[in-house]
Coordinates of C-alpha atoms in Angstrom, one line a residue:
X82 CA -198.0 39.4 9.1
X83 CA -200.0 42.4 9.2
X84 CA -199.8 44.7 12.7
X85 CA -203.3 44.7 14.4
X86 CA -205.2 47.7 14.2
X87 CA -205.5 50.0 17.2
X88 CA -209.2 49.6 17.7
X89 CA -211.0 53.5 17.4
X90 CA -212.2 54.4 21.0
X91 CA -215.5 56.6 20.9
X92 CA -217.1 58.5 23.5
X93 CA -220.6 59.2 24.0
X94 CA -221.9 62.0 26.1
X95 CA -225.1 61.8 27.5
X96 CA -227.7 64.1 28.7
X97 CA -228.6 65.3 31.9
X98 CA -228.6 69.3 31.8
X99 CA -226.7 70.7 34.9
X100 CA -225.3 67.2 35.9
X101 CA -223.3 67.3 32.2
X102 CA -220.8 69.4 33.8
X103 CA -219.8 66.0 35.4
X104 CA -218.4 65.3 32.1
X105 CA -215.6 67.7 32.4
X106 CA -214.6 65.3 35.2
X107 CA -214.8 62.5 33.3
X108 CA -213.1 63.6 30.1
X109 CA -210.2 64.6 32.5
X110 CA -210.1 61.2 34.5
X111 CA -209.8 59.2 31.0
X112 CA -207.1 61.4 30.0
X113 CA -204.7 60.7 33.1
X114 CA -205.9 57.5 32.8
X115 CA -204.1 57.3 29.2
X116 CA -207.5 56.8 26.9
X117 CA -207.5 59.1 24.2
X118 CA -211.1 58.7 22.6
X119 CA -210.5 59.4 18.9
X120 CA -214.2 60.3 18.3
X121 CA -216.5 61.9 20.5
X122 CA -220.9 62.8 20.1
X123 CA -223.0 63.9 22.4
X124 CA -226.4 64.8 23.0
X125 CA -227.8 68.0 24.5
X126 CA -225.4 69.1 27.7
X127 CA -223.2 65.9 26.6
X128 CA -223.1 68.1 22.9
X129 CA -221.8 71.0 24.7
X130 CA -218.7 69.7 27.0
X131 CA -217.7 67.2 23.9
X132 CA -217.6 69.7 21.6
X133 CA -215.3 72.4 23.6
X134 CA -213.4 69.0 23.9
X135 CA -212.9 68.8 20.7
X136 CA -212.6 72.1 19.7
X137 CA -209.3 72.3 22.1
X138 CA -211.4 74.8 24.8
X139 CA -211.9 72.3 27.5
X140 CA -209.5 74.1 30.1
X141 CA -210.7 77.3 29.2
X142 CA -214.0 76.5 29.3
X143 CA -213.7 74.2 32.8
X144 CA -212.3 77.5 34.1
X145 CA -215.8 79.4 33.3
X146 CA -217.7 76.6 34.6
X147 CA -216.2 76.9 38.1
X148 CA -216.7 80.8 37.9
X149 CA -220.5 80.4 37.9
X150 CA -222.7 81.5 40.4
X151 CA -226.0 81.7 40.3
X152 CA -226.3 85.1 39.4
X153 CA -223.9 84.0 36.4
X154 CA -226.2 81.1 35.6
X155 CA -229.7 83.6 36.1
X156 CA -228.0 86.5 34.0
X157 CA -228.1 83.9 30.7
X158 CA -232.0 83.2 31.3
X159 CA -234.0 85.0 29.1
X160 CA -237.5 83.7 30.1
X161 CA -240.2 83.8 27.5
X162 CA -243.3 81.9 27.2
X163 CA -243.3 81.1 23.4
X164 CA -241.6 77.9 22.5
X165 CA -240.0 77.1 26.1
X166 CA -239.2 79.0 29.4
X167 CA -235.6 79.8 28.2
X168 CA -235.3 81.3 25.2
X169 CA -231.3 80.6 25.7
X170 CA -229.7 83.1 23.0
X171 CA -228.3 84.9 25.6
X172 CA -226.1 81.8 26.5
X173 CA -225.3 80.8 22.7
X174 CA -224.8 84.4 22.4
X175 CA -222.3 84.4 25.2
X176 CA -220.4 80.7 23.3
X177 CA -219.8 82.7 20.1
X178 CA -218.0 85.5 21.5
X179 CA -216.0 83.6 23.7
X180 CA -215.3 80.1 22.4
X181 CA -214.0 80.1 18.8
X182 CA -217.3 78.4 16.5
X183 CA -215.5 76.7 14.5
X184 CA -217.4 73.9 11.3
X185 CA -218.0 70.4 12.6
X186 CA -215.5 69.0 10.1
X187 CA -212.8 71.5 11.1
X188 CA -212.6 70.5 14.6
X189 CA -209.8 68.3 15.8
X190 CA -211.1 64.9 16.2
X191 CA -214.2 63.8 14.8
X192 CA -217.8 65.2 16.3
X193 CA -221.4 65.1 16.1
X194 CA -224.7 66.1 18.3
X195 CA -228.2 64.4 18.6
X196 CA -231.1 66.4 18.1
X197 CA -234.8 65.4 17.5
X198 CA -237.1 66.8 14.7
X199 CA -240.0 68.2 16.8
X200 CA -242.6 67.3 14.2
X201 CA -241.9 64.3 12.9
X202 CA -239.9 62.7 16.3
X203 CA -236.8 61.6 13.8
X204 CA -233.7 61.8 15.2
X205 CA -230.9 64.0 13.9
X206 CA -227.6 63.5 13.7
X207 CA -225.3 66.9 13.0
X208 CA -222.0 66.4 11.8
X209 CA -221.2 69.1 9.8
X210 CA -221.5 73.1 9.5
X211 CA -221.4 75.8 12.7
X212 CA -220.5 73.9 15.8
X213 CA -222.5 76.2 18.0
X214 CA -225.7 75.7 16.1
X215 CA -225.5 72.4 16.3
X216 CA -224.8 72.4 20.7
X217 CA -227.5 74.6 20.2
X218 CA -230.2 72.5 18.6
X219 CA -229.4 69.5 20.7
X220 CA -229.6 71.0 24.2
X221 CA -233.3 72.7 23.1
X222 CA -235.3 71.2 26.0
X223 CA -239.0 71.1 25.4
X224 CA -241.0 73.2 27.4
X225 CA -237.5 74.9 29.2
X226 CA -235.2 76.1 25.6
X227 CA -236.8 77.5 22.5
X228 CA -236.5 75.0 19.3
X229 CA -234.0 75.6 16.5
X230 CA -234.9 76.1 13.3
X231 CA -232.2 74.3 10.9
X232 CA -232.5 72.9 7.4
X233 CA -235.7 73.5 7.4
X234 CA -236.8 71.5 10.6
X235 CA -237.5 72.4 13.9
X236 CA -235.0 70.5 16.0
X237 CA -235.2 69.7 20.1
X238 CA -232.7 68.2 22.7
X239 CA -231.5 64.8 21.2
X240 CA -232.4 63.2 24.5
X241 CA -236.0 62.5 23.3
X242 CA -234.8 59.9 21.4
X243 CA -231.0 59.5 22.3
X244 CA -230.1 60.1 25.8
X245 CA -226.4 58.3 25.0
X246 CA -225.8 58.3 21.8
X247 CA -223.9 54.8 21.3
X248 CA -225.6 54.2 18.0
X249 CA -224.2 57.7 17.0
X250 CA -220.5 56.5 18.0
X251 CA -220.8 53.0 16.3
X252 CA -221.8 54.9 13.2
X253 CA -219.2 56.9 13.0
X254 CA -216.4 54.3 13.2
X255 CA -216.0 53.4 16.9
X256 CA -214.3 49.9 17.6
X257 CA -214.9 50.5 21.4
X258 CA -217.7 52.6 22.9
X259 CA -217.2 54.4 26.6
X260 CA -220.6 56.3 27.5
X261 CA -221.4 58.1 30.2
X262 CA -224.8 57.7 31.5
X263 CA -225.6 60.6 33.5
X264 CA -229.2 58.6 34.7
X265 CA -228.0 56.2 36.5
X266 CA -229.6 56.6 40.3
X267 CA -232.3 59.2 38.8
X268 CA -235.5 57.1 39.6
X269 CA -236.3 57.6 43.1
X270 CA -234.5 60.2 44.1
X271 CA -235.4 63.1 46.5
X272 CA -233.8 66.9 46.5
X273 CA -232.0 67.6 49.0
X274 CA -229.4 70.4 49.9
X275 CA -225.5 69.4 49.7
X276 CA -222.9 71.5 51.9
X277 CA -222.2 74.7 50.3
X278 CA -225.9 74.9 48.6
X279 CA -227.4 77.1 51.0
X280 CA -225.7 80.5 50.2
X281 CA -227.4 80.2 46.9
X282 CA -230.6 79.4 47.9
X283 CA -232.6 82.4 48.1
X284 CA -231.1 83.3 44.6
X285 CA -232.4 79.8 43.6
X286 CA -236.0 80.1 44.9
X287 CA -235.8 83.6 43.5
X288 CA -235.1 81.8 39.6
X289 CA -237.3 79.4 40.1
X290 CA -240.3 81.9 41.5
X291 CA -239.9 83.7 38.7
X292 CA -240.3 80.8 36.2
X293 CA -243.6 79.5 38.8
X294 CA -245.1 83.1 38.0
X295 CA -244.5 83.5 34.2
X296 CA -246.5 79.8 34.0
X297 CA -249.1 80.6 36.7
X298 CA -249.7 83.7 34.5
X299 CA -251.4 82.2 31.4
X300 CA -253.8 80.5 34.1
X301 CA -257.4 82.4 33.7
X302 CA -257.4 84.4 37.1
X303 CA -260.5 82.8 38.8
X304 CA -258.8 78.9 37.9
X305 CA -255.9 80.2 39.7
X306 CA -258.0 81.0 42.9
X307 CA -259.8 78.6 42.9
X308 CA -257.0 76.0 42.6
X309 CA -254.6 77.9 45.0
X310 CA -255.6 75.4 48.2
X311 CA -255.0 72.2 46.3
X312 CA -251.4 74.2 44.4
X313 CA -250.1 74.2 48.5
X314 CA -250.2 70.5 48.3
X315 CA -248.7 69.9 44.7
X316 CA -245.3 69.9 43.7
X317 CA -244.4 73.3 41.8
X318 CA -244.8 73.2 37.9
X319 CA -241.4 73.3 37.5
X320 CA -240.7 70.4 39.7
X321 CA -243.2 67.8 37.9
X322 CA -241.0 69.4 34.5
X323 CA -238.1 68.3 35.4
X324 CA -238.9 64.9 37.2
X325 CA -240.7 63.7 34.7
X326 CA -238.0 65.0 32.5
X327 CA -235.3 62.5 34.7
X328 CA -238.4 60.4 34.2
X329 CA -238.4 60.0 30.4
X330 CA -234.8 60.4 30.1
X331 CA -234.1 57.0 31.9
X332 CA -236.2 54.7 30.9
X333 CA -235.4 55.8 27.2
X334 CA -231.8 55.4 28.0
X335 CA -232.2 51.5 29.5
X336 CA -234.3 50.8 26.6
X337 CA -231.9 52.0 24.2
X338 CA -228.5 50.7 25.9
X339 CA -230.3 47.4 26.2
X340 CA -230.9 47.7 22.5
X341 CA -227.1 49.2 21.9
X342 CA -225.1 48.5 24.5
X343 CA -221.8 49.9 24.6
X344 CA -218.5 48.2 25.4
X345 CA -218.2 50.2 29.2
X346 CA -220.0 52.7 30.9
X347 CA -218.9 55.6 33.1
X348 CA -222.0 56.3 35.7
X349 CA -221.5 59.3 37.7
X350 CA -223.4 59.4 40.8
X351 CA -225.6 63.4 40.0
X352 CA -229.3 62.3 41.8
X353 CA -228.1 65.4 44.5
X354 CA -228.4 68.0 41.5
X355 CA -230.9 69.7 40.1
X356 CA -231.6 70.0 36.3
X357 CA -230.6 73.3 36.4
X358 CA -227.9 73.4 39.1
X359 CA -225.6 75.3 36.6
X360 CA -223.7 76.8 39.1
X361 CA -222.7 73.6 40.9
X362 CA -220.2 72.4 38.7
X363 CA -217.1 71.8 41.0
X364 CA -219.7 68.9 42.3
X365 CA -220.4 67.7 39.3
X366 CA -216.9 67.8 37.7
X367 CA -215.6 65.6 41.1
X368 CA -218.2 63.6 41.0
X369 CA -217.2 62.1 37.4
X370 CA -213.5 61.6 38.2
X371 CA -214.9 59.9 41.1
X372 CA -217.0 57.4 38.2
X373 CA -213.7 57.3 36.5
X374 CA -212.0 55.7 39.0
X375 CA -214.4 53.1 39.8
X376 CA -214.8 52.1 36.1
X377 CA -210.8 51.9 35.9
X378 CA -210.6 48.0 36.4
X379 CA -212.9 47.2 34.0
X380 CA -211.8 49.5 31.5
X381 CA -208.0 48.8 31.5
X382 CA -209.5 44.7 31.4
X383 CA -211.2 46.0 27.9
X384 CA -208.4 47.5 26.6
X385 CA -206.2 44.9 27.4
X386 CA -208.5 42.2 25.6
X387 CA -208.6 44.6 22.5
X388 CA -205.0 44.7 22.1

């Protein structure tokens, strides 16, 4: 009699900018847990932790996360007003000097990102050549990161299409699908300030002034008096961005989970953090062993059905 297959575990990293440090956390949890995902994609921030996964940085680059402060985080913004508010070579920049770049089908398990083609709305999956290009492409998030010319195409963050890429992981020979759905409590939320937030706060409001001034500047002058009364009582620009960003992002995640679902789900708890709390990622990072652990029954009940 032939010996049963050991079924191929595939993880999918989900988007969710600033809260995708949680998957550090999670990556780690799963590991003393004794899952070893033989596959891993990702989309946007979920493209970035899986592929220093991968790529055998993860400890190194965990160590840089927790280093970041906000004047870390503000030093990599290159604002701009041509494409999106963050040009974000500075950061890629930063990745290629520092993490090896290394081809997609050199890396040590296999790996792919989601990206969208801005003109035609097709999404992209990249699975082979520079590993950074490819992070690169999938975290471009309209109207905040410039898009990526590759192959011809403009490309933008995967998440338009593929917030969770479980279709990505099936395709590429998954058995058993773990994603992590960084949306879960998103709807409904409200900001507010966690312990240890406030040193950085002034620095924060500082960032996000500047970004407020570069878009209030291609206003005509008089629209911007005239409107100034009425801006008091509005959220700020940036804040209807990225809410409706959390927005879009869930809803096209239930739909396409509903529509794929995978075998479990890891759903940290992030609604506290901002979509660009960069330099909270000791939060973050806590917060997904934390999912880890309450996943844990029903994952070791999978695994034990599969074997």
């Amino acid at each position: 009699m032939n010996a049963r297959r050991k079924p191929r575990v595939g993880l999918a990293l989900g988007s969710g900018s600033a809260r995708g440090w949680a998957h550090v956390g999670v990556i780690r949890a799963l590991e003393r847990a004794g899952i070893q995902p033989d596959l891993v994609c990702g989309t946007s921030i979920g493209a970035l932790v899986g592929a220093a996964y991968v790529g055998g940085e993860l400890e190194r680059f965990e160590q840089w996360l927790l280093s970041l402060g906000v004047k870390e985080v503000l030093s990599f913004m290159d604002v701009r007003m041509n494409g999106g508010m963050i040009k974000g070579e500075r950061l890629m920049e930063f990745f290629r000097r520092t993490f090896i770049d290394r081809p997609i089908e050199e890396l040590e398990k296999p790996f792919a990102a989601v990206a969208t083609a801005l003109h035609s709305g097709a999404e992209v999956w990249l699975r082979e050549g520079s590993t950074v290009e490819a992070v690169r492409a999938s975290i471009a998030l309209p109207a905040l990161f410039t898009p990526v010319l590759r192959d011809g195409r403009l490309l933008v963050d995967g998440a338009l299409v593929n917030p969770v890429p479980v279709s990505l992981a099936r395709a590429m020979g998954a058995d058993i699908v773990i994603a992590v759905d960084l949306s879960s409590d998103m709807l409904n939320r409200r900001s507010r300030a966690e312990p240890g937030a406030e040193a950085s706060a002034a620095e924060v409001s500082a960032w996000r002034r500047k970004l407020q001034e570069s878009i209030s500047a291609l206003r005509p002058a008089r629209a911007r008096s005239d409107d100034d009364d009425d801006d008091r009582k509005l959220p700020s620009i940036l804040d209807v961005i990225t809410t409706s960003l959390n927005i879009m992002q869930t809803r096209i995640t239930r739909s396409r989970m509903a529509g794929e679902p995978p075998d479990a789900i890891v759903a940290p708890r992030l609604a506290h953090l901002g979509l660009l709390d960069y330099h909270r990622a000791k939060e973050a990072i806590e917060e997904g062993e934390r999912a880890v652990e309450v996943a844990l029954p029903s994952l070791n009940a999978l695994f034990d059905r599969a074997r």
